Amino acid sequence: MVIDLEPARPEDPALSIVGAVQSQKLAVRAITQLQSLPSGDYKLLCDAVVEEVRKLTGYDRVMVYRFHEDEHGEVVAESKRPDLEPYIGLHYPSTDIPQASRFLFRQNRVRMIVDCNAKPVKVIQDEALSQPLCLVGSTLRAPHGCHAQYMANMGSIASLTLAVLVNGNEENAIRGLNSMKLWGLVVGHHTSVKYVPFPLRYACEFVMQAFGLQLNMELQLASQLSEKRVLRTQTLLCDMLLRDSPTGLVTQSPSIMDLVKCDGAALYHQGKFYPLGVTPTETQIHDIIQWLLEFHGDSTGLSMDSLCDAGFPGAENLGDAVCGMAVACFTKRDFLFWFKSHTEKEIKWGGAKHHPRDKDDGSSMHPRVSFEAFL
């Protein structure tokens, strides 16, 4: 057990009984605002929560930072001082927030740094203890030197980080394990030293719990609507196949591109090539088919994040337009293809150039130097 002790500042109204009650009233008001929003767009919810947290805390900038499936992060909502550079829409690699830090946010959902330049205080422990004390459960512990430098590089002195948890792994829930998933973070930054008293931090945590529940409902609704849309589209497309008019899969609406989030799709039927969107050339499609028949001849369908990593010898000739592929074989010589482009061609990265698929090696950390956007 870790107990944080912090100065009780008599001049701070939030520390009085009246102030603590007022903090809870503000939290309830914020939650009511979140719950009053129309459903169907989680970004509306994110836009509202950054405004409410900024009202509660007074930080110069508050952002919602969402983790994507490949673990990189994106700023999806922001409320800030008018003179500050916007970060909304910027993406950052997964290495900016290492896996160890993400694990800790699932255990300790609030983290405050009052002054990243403050000199750390040495921890004095009982000499009888054989191992150093573990302070990961502390909300107020000093930041790692790397993180302090990271904050300084973005012009921030103080911060408040709040974990956003949603329902995650159902298998873990069945086995009695923690099924909550770290969806993202709500992060407040300030350009000068800033202390948020405990009652307000507790109010923010209360808002985060409500935000997580509301967000979870939005994500479930979006998933259900997507499933219904896919099933409806799938029924129409299957009807085209049954009526022996497969070319309608690419020439009519809905098309096979409506089934899968992709940049291009193609039908190869009876020796003819029907492209839609961003696809390889017909010659390259022939090469892909020959490779599939030779190395994946027993499969009726497969997907790959990267044709290069999957071993397709002509992958380098595809350029940046085509990277990932899914394929379904409905006869021995008839194929449906879906293609995705390289991620780095589609999104705006924040800071120094890197490879978006770089993973956290767990051995070292390096602070980001630049937060400027580039494509």
PDB file of N, CA and C in Angstrom, residues 203-296:
ATOM      1  N   ALA A 203     -12.847  14.492  -8.141  1.00  0.00           N
ATOM      2  CA  ALA A 203     -13.979  14.842  -9.000  1.00  0.00           C
ATOM      3  C   ALA A 203     -13.684  14.479 -10.456  1.00  0.00           C
ATOM      4  N   CYS A 204     -12.441  14.731 -10.884  1.00  0.00           N
ATOM      5  CA  CYS A 204     -12.040  14.375 -12.253  1.00  0.00           C
ATOM      6  C   CYS A 204     -12.095  12.865 -12.462  1.00  0.00           C
ATOM      7  N   GLU A 205     -11.657  12.122 -11.451  1.00  0.00           N
ATOM      8  CA  GLU A 205     -11.702  10.663 -11.552  1.00  0.00           C
ATOM      9  C   GLU A 205     -13.151  10.180 -11.652  1.00  0.00           C
ATOM     10  N   PHE A 206     -14.035  10.833 -10.930  1.00  0.00           N
ATOM     11  CA  PHE A 206     -15.465  10.523 -10.980  1.00  0.00           C
ATOM     12  C   PHE A 206     -16.003  10.774 -12.393  1.00  0.00           C
ATOM     13  N   VAL A 207     -15.593  11.900 -12.983  1.00  0.00           N
ATOM     14  CA  VAL A 207     -16.006  12.222 -14.356  1.00  0.00           C
ATOM     15  C   VAL A 207     -15.468  11.181 -15.337  1.00  0.00           C
ATOM     16  N   MET A 208     -14.231  10.731 -15.112  1.00  0.00           N
ATOM     17  CA  MET A 208     -13.632   9.733 -16.000  1.00  0.00           C
ATOM     18  C   MET A 208     -14.383   8.407 -15.960  1.00  0.00           C
ATOM     19  N   GLN A 209     -14.860   8.029 -14.780  1.00  0.00           N
ATOM     20  CA  GLN A 209     -15.636   6.789 -14.677  1.00  0.00           C
ATOM     21  C   GLN A 209     -16.910   6.892 -15.505  1.00  0.00           C
ATOM     22  N   ALA A 210     -17.584   8.041 -15.397  1.00  0.00           N
ATOM     23  CA  ALA A 210     -18.806   8.250 -16.180  1.00  0.00           C
ATOM     24  C   ALA A 210     -18.490   8.340 -17.670  1.00  0.00           C
ATOM     25  N   PHE A 211     -17.397   9.026 -17.996  1.00  0.00           N
ATOM     26  CA  PHE A 211     -16.980   9.141 -19.397  1.00  0.00           C
ATOM     27  C   PHE A 211     -16.686   7.772 -19.988  1.00  0.00           C
ATOM     28  N   GLY A 212     -15.980   6.917 -19.213  1.00  0.00           N
ATOM     29  CA  GLY A 212     -15.663   5.574 -19.689  1.00  0.00           C
ATOM     30  C   GLY A 212     -16.915   4.755 -19.956  1.00  0.00           C
ATOM     31  N   LEU A 213     -17.909   4.853 -19.059  1.00  0.00           N
ATOM     32  CA  LEU A 213     -19.164   4.121 -19.252  1.00  0.00           C
ATOM     33  C   LEU A 213     -19.905   4.622 -20.485  1.00  0.00           C
ATOM     34  N   GLN A 214     -19.963   5.954 -20.626  1.00  0.00           N
ATOM     35  CA  GLN A 214     -20.654   6.545 -21.776  1.00  0.00           C
ATOM     36  C   GLN A 214     -19.934   6.196 -23.078  1.00  0.00           C
ATOM     37  N   LEU A 215     -18.613   6.274 -23.040  1.00  0.00           N
ATOM     38  CA  LEU A 215     -17.814   5.938 -24.220  1.00  0.00           C
ATOM     39  C   LEU A 215     -17.995   4.475 -24.600  1.00  0.00           C
ATOM     40  N   ASN A 216     -18.030   3.617 -23.597  1.00  0.00           N
ATOM     41  CA  ASN A 216     -18.210   2.193 -23.855  1.00  0.00           C
ATOM     42  C   ASN A 216     -19.533   1.931 -24.578  1.00  0.00           C
ATOM     43  N   MET A 217     -20.595   2.639 -24.165  1.00  0.00           N
ATOM     44  CA  MET A 217     -21.890   2.493 -24.832  1.00  0.00           C
ATOM     45  C   MET A 217     -21.820   2.979 -26.275  1.00  0.00           C
ATOM     46  N   GLU A 218     -21.100   4.084 -26.500  1.00  0.00           N
ATOM     47  CA  GLU A 218     -20.951   4.602 -27.863  1.00  0.00           C
ATOM     48  C   GLU A 218     -20.189   3.614 -28.751  1.00  0.00           C
ATOM     49  N   LEU A 219     -19.130   3.034 -28.204  1.00  0.00           N
ATOM     50  CA  LEU A 219     -18.335   2.078 -28.974  1.00  0.00           C
ATOM     51  C   LEU A 219     -19.140   0.822 -29.283  1.00  0.00           C
ATOM     52  N   GLN A 220     -19.931   0.358 -28.316  1.00  0.00           N
ATOM     53  CA  GLN A 220     -20.777  -0.813 -28.543  1.00  0.00           C
ATOM     54  C   GLN A 220     -21.841  -0.523 -29.593  1.00  0.00           C
ATOM     55  N   LEU A 221     -22.437   0.680 -29.519  1.00  0.00           N
ATOM     56  CA  LEU A 221     -23.446   1.069 -30.505  1.00  0.00           C
ATOM     57  C   LEU A 221     -22.840   1.128 -31.900  1.00  0.00           C
ATOM     58  N   ALA A 222     -21.652   1.731 -32.005  1.00  0.00           N
ATOM     59  CA  ALA A 222     -20.978   1.818 -33.302  1.00  0.00           C
ATOM     60  C   ALA A 222     -20.661   0.434 -33.846  1.00  0.00           C
ATOM     61  N   SER A 223     -20.243  -0.474 -32.954  1.00  0.00           N
ATOM     62  CA  SER A 223     -19.933  -1.843 -33.371  1.00  0.00           C
ATOM     63  C   SER A 223     -21.184  -2.563 -33.863  1.00  0.00           C
ATOM     64  N   GLN A 224     -22.300  -2.388 -33.150  1.00  0.00           N
ATOM     65  CA  GLN A 224     -23.552  -3.027 -33.552  1.00  0.00           C
ATOM     66  C   GLN A 224     -24.050  -2.496 -34.890  1.00  0.00           C
ATOM     67  N   LEU A 225     -23.961  -1.171 -35.074  1.00  0.00           N
ATOM     68  CA  LEU A 225     -24.385  -0.577 -36.342  1.00  0.00           C
ATOM     69  C   LEU A 225     -23.510  -1.057 -37.488  1.00  0.00           C
ATOM     70  N   SER A 226     -22.203  -1.177 -37.218  1.00  0.00           N
ATOM     71  CA  SER A 226     -21.277  -1.666 -38.242  1.00  0.00           C
ATOM     72  C   SER A 226     -21.590  -3.109 -38.617  1.00  0.00           C
ATOM     73  N   GLU A 227     -21.885  -3.932 -37.609  1.00  0.00           N
ATOM     74  CA  GLU A 227     -22.223  -5.334 -37.876  1.00  0.00           C
ATOM     75  C   GLU A 227     -23.492  -5.443 -38.716  1.00  0.00           C
ATOM     76  N   LYS A 228     -24.498  -4.628 -38.383  1.00  0.00           N
ATOM     77  CA  LYS A 228     -25.746  -4.641 -39.151  1.00  0.00           C
ATOM     78  C   LYS A 228     -25.507  -4.207 -40.592  1.00  0.00           C
ATOM     79  N   ARG A 229     -24.696  -3.154 -40.758  1.00  0.00           N
ATOM     80  CA  ARG A 229     -24.401  -2.668 -42.108  1.00  0.00           C
ATOM     81  C   ARG A 229     -23.669  -3.723 -42.922  1.00  0.00           C
ATOM     82  N   VAL A 230     -22.687  -4.381 -42.292  1.00  0.00           N
ATOM     83  CA  VAL A 230     -21.922  -5.415 -42.991  1.00  0.00           C
ATOM     84  C   VAL A 230     -22.816  -6.590 -43.371  1.00  0.00           C
ATOM     85  N   LEU A 231     -23.694  -7.004 -42.452  1.00  0.00           N
ATOM     86  CA  LEU A 231     -24.596  -8.122 -42.745  1.00  0.00           C
ATOM     87  C   LEU A 231     -25.550  -7.779 -43.882  1.00  0.00           C
ATOM     88  N   ARG A 232     -26.053  -6.533 -43.874  1.00  0.00           N
ATOM     89  CA  ARG A 232     -26.953  -6.099 -44.948  1.00  0.00           C
ATOM     90  C   ARG A 232     -26.218  -6.080 -46.286  1.00  0.00           C
ATOM     91  N   THR A 233     -25.012  -5.541 -46.275  1.00  0.00           N
ATOM     92  CA  THR A 233     -24.206  -5.503 -47.502  1.00  0.00           C
ATOM     93  C   THR A 233     -23.841  -6.906 -47.955  1.00  0.00           C
ATOM     94  N   GLN A 234     -23.480  -7.750 -46.990  1.00  0.00           N
ATOM     95  CA  GLN A 234     -23.109  -9.129 -47.302  1.00  0.00           C
ATOM     96  C   GLN A 234     -24.267  -9.868 -47.972  1.00  0.00           C
ATOM     97  N   THR A 235     -25.479  -9.636 -47.488  1.00  0.00           N
ATOM     98  CA  THR A 235     -26.660 -10.284 -48.074  1.00  0.00           C
ATOM     99  C   THR A 235     -26.850  -9.861 -49.525  1.00  0.00           C
ATOM    100  N   LEU A 236     -26.705  -8.556 -49.788  1.00  0.00           N
ATOM    101  CA  LEU A 236     -26.865  -8.053 -51.155  1.00  0.00           C
ATOM    102  C   LEU A 236     -25.786  -8.605 -52.084  1.00  0.00           C
ATOM    103  N   LEU A 237     -24.555  -8.658 -51.580  1.00  0.00           N
ATOM    104  CA  LEU A 237     -23.454  -9.146 -52.412  1.00  0.00           C
ATOM    105  C   LEU A 237     -23.587 -10.647 -52.683  1.00  0.00           C
ATOM    106  N   CYS A 238     -24.012 -11.397 -51.668  1.00  0.00           N
ATOM    107  CA  CYS A 238     -24.226 -12.839 -51.873  1.00  0.00           C
ATOM    108  C   CYS A 238     -25.318 -13.080 -52.900  1.00  0.00           C
ATOM    109  N   ASP A 239     -26.332 -12.207 -52.883  1.00  0.00           N
ATOM    110  CA  ASP A 239     -27.413 -12.327 -53.867  1.00  0.00           C
ATOM    111  C   ASP A 239     -26.880 -12.139 -55.282  1.00  0.00           C
ATOM    112  N   MET A 240     -25.927 -11.214 -55.453  1.00  0.00           N
ATOM    113  CA  MET A 240     -25.311 -11.010 -56.769  1.00  0.00           C
ATOM    114  C   MET A 240     -24.579 -12.264 -57.223  1.00  0.00           C
ATOM    115  N   LEU A 241     -23.865 -12.900 -56.294  1.00  0.00           N
ATOM    116  CA  LEU A 241     -23.135 -14.123 -56.639  1.00  0.00           C
ATOM    117  C   LEU A 241     -24.091 -15.248 -57.007  1.00  0.00           C
ATOM    118  N   LEU A 242     -25.185 -15.365 -56.251  1.00  0.00           N
ATOM    119  CA  LEU A 242     -26.150 -16.434 -56.515  1.00  0.00           C
ATOM    120  C   LEU A 242     -26.859 -16.230 -57.848  1.00  0.00           C
ATOM    121  N   ARG A 243     -27.021 -14.964 -58.252  1.00  0.00           N
ATOM    122  CA  ARG A 243     -27.665 -14.682 -59.542  1.00  0.00           C
ATOM    123  C   ARG A 243     -26.659 -14.691 -60.686  1.00  0.00           C
ATOM    124  N   ASP A 244     -25.437 -15.197 -60.370  1.00  0.00           N
ATOM    125  CA  ASP A 244     -24.390 -15.324 -61.380  1.00  0.00           C
ATOM    126  C   ASP A 244     -24.052 -13.982 -62.035  1.00  0.00           C
ATOM    127  N   SER A 245     -23.997 -12.923 -61.211  1.00  0.00           N
ATOM    128  CA  SER A 245     -23.583 -11.614 -61.730  1.00  0.00           C
ATOM    129  C   SER A 245     -22.516 -11.020 -60.814  1.00  0.00           C
ATOM    130  N   PRO A 246     -21.382 -11.706 -60.682  1.00  0.00           N
ATOM    131  CA  PRO A 246     -20.345 -11.270 -59.733  1.00  0.00           C
ATOM    132  C   PRO A 246     -19.724  -9.918 -60.055  1.00  0.00           C
ATOM    133  N   THR A 247     -19.784  -9.476 -61.313  1.00  0.00           N
ATOM    134  CA  THR A 247     -19.185  -8.172 -61.633  1.00  0.00           C
ATOM    135  C   THR A 247     -19.894  -7.038 -60.906  1.00  0.00           C
ATOM    136  N   GLY A 248     -21.139  -7.275 -60.497  1.00  0.00           N
ATOM    137  CA  GLY A 248     -21.861  -6.267 -59.724  1.00  0.00           C
ATOM    138  C   GLY A 248     -21.207  -5.970 -58.392  1.00  0.00           C
ATOM    139  N   LEU A 249     -20.332  -6.875 -57.929  1.00  0.00           N
ATOM    140  CA  LEU A 249     -19.631  -6.668 -56.663  1.00  0.00           C
ATOM    141  C   LEU A 249     -18.755  -5.427 -56.691  1.00  0.00           C
ATOM    142  N   VAL A 250     -18.306  -5.040 -57.881  1.00  0.00           N
ATOM    143  CA  VAL A 250     -17.452  -3.856 -58.001  1.00  0.00           C
ATOM    144  C   VAL A 250     -18.096  -2.740 -58.812  1.00  0.00           C
ATOM    145  N   THR A 251     -19.144  -3.058 -59.583  1.00  0.00           N
ATOM    146  CA  THR A 251     -19.746  -2.043 -60.456  1.00  0.00           C
ATOM    147  C   THR A 251     -20.999  -1.414 -59.866  1.00  0.00           C
ATOM    148  N   GLN A 252     -21.597  -2.056 -58.856  1.00  0.00           N
ATOM    149  CA  GLN A 252     -22.838  -1.549 -58.283  1.00  0.00           C
ATOM    150  C   GLN A 252     -22.618  -1.080 -56.845  1.00  0.00           C
ATOM    151  N   SER A 253     -23.655  -0.436 -56.311  1.00  0.00           N
ATOM    152  CA  SER A 253     -23.612   0.018 -54.916  1.00  0.00           C
ATOM    153  C   SER A 253     -24.711  -0.690 -54.123  1.00  0.00           C
ATOM    154  N   PRO A 254     -24.377  -1.300 -52.969  1.00  0.00           N
ATOM    155  CA  PRO A 254     -23.057  -1.330 -52.328  1.00  0.00           C
ATOM    156  C   PRO A 254     -22.090  -2.239 -53.069  1.00  0.00           C
ATOM    157  N   SER A 255     -20.803  -1.972 -52.873  1.00  0.00           N
ATOM    158  CA  SER A 255     -19.758  -2.782 -53.496  1.00  0.00           C
ATOM    159  C   SER A 255     -18.978  -3.518 -52.410  1.00  0.00           C
ATOM    160  N   ILE A 256     -18.005  -4.302 -52.815  1.00  0.00           N
ATOM    161  CA  ILE A 256     -17.212  -5.045 -51.830  1.00  0.00           C
ATOM    162  C   ILE A 256     -16.381  -4.112 -50.941  1.00  0.00           C
ATOM    163  N   MET A 257     -16.161  -2.865 -51.379  1.00  0.00           N
ATOM    164  CA  MET A 257     -15.437  -1.913 -50.530  1.00  0.00           C
ATOM    165  C   MET A 257     -16.258  -1.497 -49.316  1.00  0.00           C
ATOM    166  N   ASP A 258     -17.575  -1.698 -49.375  1.00  0.00           N
ATOM    167  CA  ASP A 258     -18.434  -1.364 -48.244  1.00  0.00           C
ATOM    168  C   ASP A 258     -18.399  -2.428 -47.155  1.00  0.00           C
ATOM    169  N   LEU A 259     -17.804  -3.573 -47.459  1.00  0.00           N
ATOM    170  CA  LEU A 259     -17.698  -4.653 -46.475  1.00  0.00           C
ATOM    171  C   LEU A 259     -16.534  -4.448 -45.523  1.00  0.00           C
ATOM    172  N   VAL A 260     -15.446  -3.900 -46.037  1.00  0.00           N
ATOM    173  CA  VAL A 260     -14.188  -3.815 -45.293  1.00  0.00           C
ATOM    174  C   VAL A 260     -13.632  -2.403 -45.422  1.00  0.00           C
ATOM    175  N   LYS A 261     -13.084  -1.870 -44.324  1.00  0.00           N
ATOM    176  CA  LYS A 261     -12.418  -0.576 -44.391  1.00  0.00           C
ATOM    177  C   LYS A 261     -11.120  -0.745 -45.171  1.00  0.00           C
ATOM    178  N   CYS A 262     -11.090  -0.194 -46.366  1.00  0.00           N
ATOM    179  CA  CYS A 262      -9.927  -0.413 -47.239  1.00  0.00           C
ATOM    180  C   CYS A 262      -9.762   0.769 -48.177  1.00  0.00           C
ATOM    181  N   ASP A 263      -8.648   0.766 -48.911  1.00  0.00           N
ATOM    182  CA  ASP A 263      -8.376   1.819 -49.890  1.00  0.00           C
ATOM    183  C   ASP A 263      -8.692   1.379 -51.311  1.00  0.00           C
ATOM    184  N   GLY A 264      -8.817   0.083 -51.507  1.00  0.00           N
ATOM    185  CA  GLY A 264      -9.131  -0.435 -52.833  1.00  0.00           C
ATOM    186  C   GLY A 264      -9.583  -1.872 -52.759  1.00  0.00           C
ATOM    187  N   ALA A 265     -10.259  -2.316 -53.796  1.00  0.00           N
ATOM    188  CA  ALA A 265     -10.722  -3.704 -53.869  1.00  0.00           C
ATOM    189  C   ALA A 265     -10.703  -4.127 -55.331  1.00  0.00           C
ATOM    190  N   ALA A 266     -10.767  -5.423 -55.544  1.00  0.00           N
ATOM    191  CA  ALA A 266     -10.737  -5.927 -56.920  1.00  0.00           C
ATOM    192  C   ALA A 266     -11.417  -7.287 -56.998  1.00  0.00           C
ATOM    193  N   LEU A 267     -11.976  -7.545 -58.165  1.00  0.00           N
ATOM    194  CA  LEU A 267     -12.542  -8.860 -58.480  1.00  0.00           C
ATOM    195  C   LEU A 267     -11.750  -9.443 -59.639  1.00  0.00           C
ATOM    196  N   TYR A 268     -11.317 -10.674 -59.490  1.00  0.00           N
ATOM    197  CA  TYR A 268     -10.692 -11.403 -60.595  1.00  0.00           C
ATOM    198  C   TYR A 268     -11.616 -12.580 -60.896  1.00  0.00           C
ATOM    199  N   HIS A 269     -12.309 -12.492 -62.044  1.00  0.00           N
ATOM    200  CA  HIS A 269     -13.358 -13.467 -62.367  1.00  0.00           C
ATOM    201  C   HIS A 269     -13.235 -13.899 -63.825  1.00  0.00           C
ATOM    202  N   GLN A 270     -13.119 -15.212 -64.011  1.00  0.00           N
ATOM    203  CA  GLN A 270     -13.023 -15.803 -65.355  1.00  0.00           C
ATOM    204  C   GLN A 270     -11.934 -15.135 -66.193  1.00  0.00           C
ATOM    205  N   GLY A 271     -10.791 -14.904 -65.536  1.00  0.00           N
ATOM    206  CA  GLY A 271      -9.635 -14.355 -66.234  1.00  0.00           C
ATOM    207  C   GLY A 271      -9.671 -12.858 -66.460  1.00  0.00           C
ATOM    208  N   LYS A 272     -10.696 -12.160 -65.965  1.00  0.00           N
ATOM    209  CA  LYS A 272     -10.800 -10.716 -66.152  1.00  0.00           C
ATOM    210  C   LYS A 272     -10.626 -10.003 -64.809  1.00  0.00           C
ATOM    211  N   PHE A 273     -10.063  -8.808 -64.886  1.00  0.00           N
ATOM    212  CA  PHE A 273      -9.702  -8.029 -63.701  1.00  0.00           C
ATOM    213  C   PHE A 273     -10.615  -6.808 -63.591  1.00  0.00           C
ATOM    214  N   TYR A 274     -11.275  -6.639 -62.432  1.00  0.00           N
ATOM    215  CA  TYR A 274     -12.190  -5.519 -62.206  1.00  0.00           C
ATOM    216  C   TYR A 274     -11.723  -4.753 -60.959  1.00  0.00           C
ATOM    217  N   PRO A 275     -10.966  -3.654 -61.139  1.00  0.00           N
ATOM    218  CA  PRO A 275     -10.427  -2.914 -59.986  1.00  0.00           C
ATOM    219  C   PRO A 275     -11.402  -1.856 -59.467  1.00  0.00           C
ATOM    220  N   LEU A 276     -11.225  -1.478 -58.209  1.00  0.00           N
ATOM    221  CA  LEU A 276     -12.044  -0.449 -57.578  1.00  0.00           C
ATOM    222  C   LEU A 276     -11.182   0.253 -56.536  1.00  0.00           C
ATOM    223  N   GLY A 277     -10.972   1.554 -56.696  1.00  0.00           N
ATOM    224  CA  GLY A 277     -10.122   2.279 -55.756  1.00  0.00           C
ATOM    225  C   GLY A 277      -8.647   2.044 -56.030  1.00  0.00           C
ATOM    226  N   VAL A 278      -7.834   2.082 -54.986  1.00  0.00           N
ATOM    227  CA  VAL A 278      -6.378   1.924 -55.106  1.00  0.00           C
ATOM    228  C   VAL A 278      -6.034   0.437 -55.106  1.00  0.00           C
ATOM    229  N   THR A 279      -5.514  -0.051 -56.232  1.00  0.00           N
ATOM    230  CA  THR A 279      -5.192  -1.480 -56.363  1.00  0.00           C
ATOM    231  C   THR A 279      -3.877  -1.656 -57.116  1.00  0.00           C
ATOM    232  N   PRO A 280      -3.293  -2.833 -57.053  1.00  0.00           N
ATOM    233  CA  PRO A 280      -2.162  -3.150 -57.928  1.00  0.00           C
ATOM    234  C   PRO A 280      -2.628  -3.176 -59.388  1.00  0.00           C
ATOM    235  N   THR A 281      -1.676  -3.219 -60.297  1.00  0.00           N
ATOM    236  CA  THR A 281      -2.015  -3.343 -61.717  1.00  0.00           C
ATOM    237  C   THR A 281      -2.482  -4.767 -62.010  1.00  0.00           C
ATOM    238  N   GLU A 282      -3.035  -4.958 -63.204  1.00  0.00           N
ATOM    239  CA  GLU A 282      -3.515  -6.295 -63.571  1.00  0.00           C
ATOM    240  C   GLU A 282      -2.362  -7.299 -63.596  1.00  0.00           C
ATOM    241  N   THR A 283      -1.201  -6.870 -64.080  1.00  0.00           N
ATOM    242  CA  THR A 283      -0.031  -7.761 -64.099  1.00  0.00           C
ATOM    243  C   THR A 283       0.375  -8.152 -62.682  1.00  0.00           C
ATOM    244  N   GLN A 284       0.366  -7.170 -61.776  1.00  0.00           N
ATOM    245  CA  GLN A 284       0.717  -7.453 -60.382  1.00  0.00           C
ATOM    246  C   GLN A 284      -0.312  -8.370 -59.722  1.00  0.00           C
ATOM    247  N   ILE A 285      -1.577  -8.222 -60.088  1.00  0.00           N
ATOM    248  CA  ILE A 285      -2.621  -9.114 -59.568  1.00  0.00           C
ATOM    249  C   ILE A 285      -2.361 -10.549 -60.016  1.00  0.00           C
ATOM    250  N   HIS A 286      -1.955 -10.711 -61.276  1.00  0.00           N
ATOM    251  CA  HIS A 286      -1.618 -12.057 -61.769  1.00  0.00           C
ATOM    252  C   HIS A 286      -0.485 -12.660 -60.940  1.00  0.00           C
ATOM    253  N   ASP A 287       0.525 -11.829 -60.626  1.00  0.00           N
ATOM    254  CA  ASP A 287       1.654 -12.315 -59.817  1.00  0.00           C
ATOM    255  C   ASP A 287       1.194 -12.706 -58.409  1.00  0.00           C
ATOM    256  N   ILE A 288       0.298 -11.895 -57.831  1.00  0.00           N
ATOM    257  CA  ILE A 288      -0.220 -12.201 -56.491  1.00  0.00           C
ATOM    258  C   ILE A 288      -1.000 -13.510 -56.507  1.00  0.00           C
ATOM    259  N   ILE A 289      -1.812 -13.713 -57.550  1.00  0.00           N
ATOM    260  CA  ILE A 289      -2.608 -14.943 -57.653  1.00  0.00           C
ATOM    261  C   ILE A 289      -1.700 -16.162 -57.766  1.00  0.00           C
ATOM    262  N   GLN A 290      -0.667 -16.064 -58.585  1.00  0.00           N
ATOM    263  CA  GLN A 290       0.265 -17.191 -58.727  1.00  0.00           C
ATOM    264  C   GLN A 290       0.954 -17.504 -57.400  1.00  0.00           C
ATOM    265  N   TRP A 291       1.307 -16.458 -56.673  1.00  0.00           N
ATOM    266  CA  TRP A 291       1.942 -16.640 -55.360  1.00  0.00           C
ATOM    267  C   TRP A 291       0.973 -17.287 -54.375  1.00  0.00           C
ATOM    268  N   LEU A 292      -0.283 -16.841 -54.397  1.00  0.00           N
ATOM    269  CA  LEU A 292      -1.301 -17.425 -53.515  1.00  0.00           C
ATOM    270  C   LEU A 292      -1.524 -18.901 -53.824  1.00  0.00           C
ATOM    271  N   LEU A 293      -1.624 -19.233 -55.104  1.00  0.00           N
ATOM    272  CA  LEU A 293      -1.864 -20.626 -55.496  1.00  0.00           C
ATOM    273  C   LEU A 293      -0.688 -21.521 -55.109  1.00  0.00           C
ATOM    274  N   GLU A 294       0.527 -20.956 -55.194  1.00  0.00           N
ATOM    275  CA  GLU A 294       1.717 -21.755 -54.897  1.00  0.00           C
ATOM    276  C   GLU A 294       1.927 -21.955 -53.400  1.00  0.00           C
ATOM    277  N   PHE A 295       1.701 -20.883 -52.621  1.00  0.00           N
ATOM    278  CA  PHE A 295       2.045 -20.958 -51.193  1.00  0.00           C
ATOM    279  C   PHE A 295       0.833 -21.025 -50.261  1.00  0.00           C
ATOM    280  N   HIS A 296      -0.341 -20.681 -50.769  1.00  0.00           N
ATOM    281  CA  HIS A 296      -1.549 -20.694 -49.931  1.00  0.00           C
ATOM    282  C   HIS A 296      -2.702 -21.356 -50.677  1.00  0.00           C
TER     283      HIS A 296
END
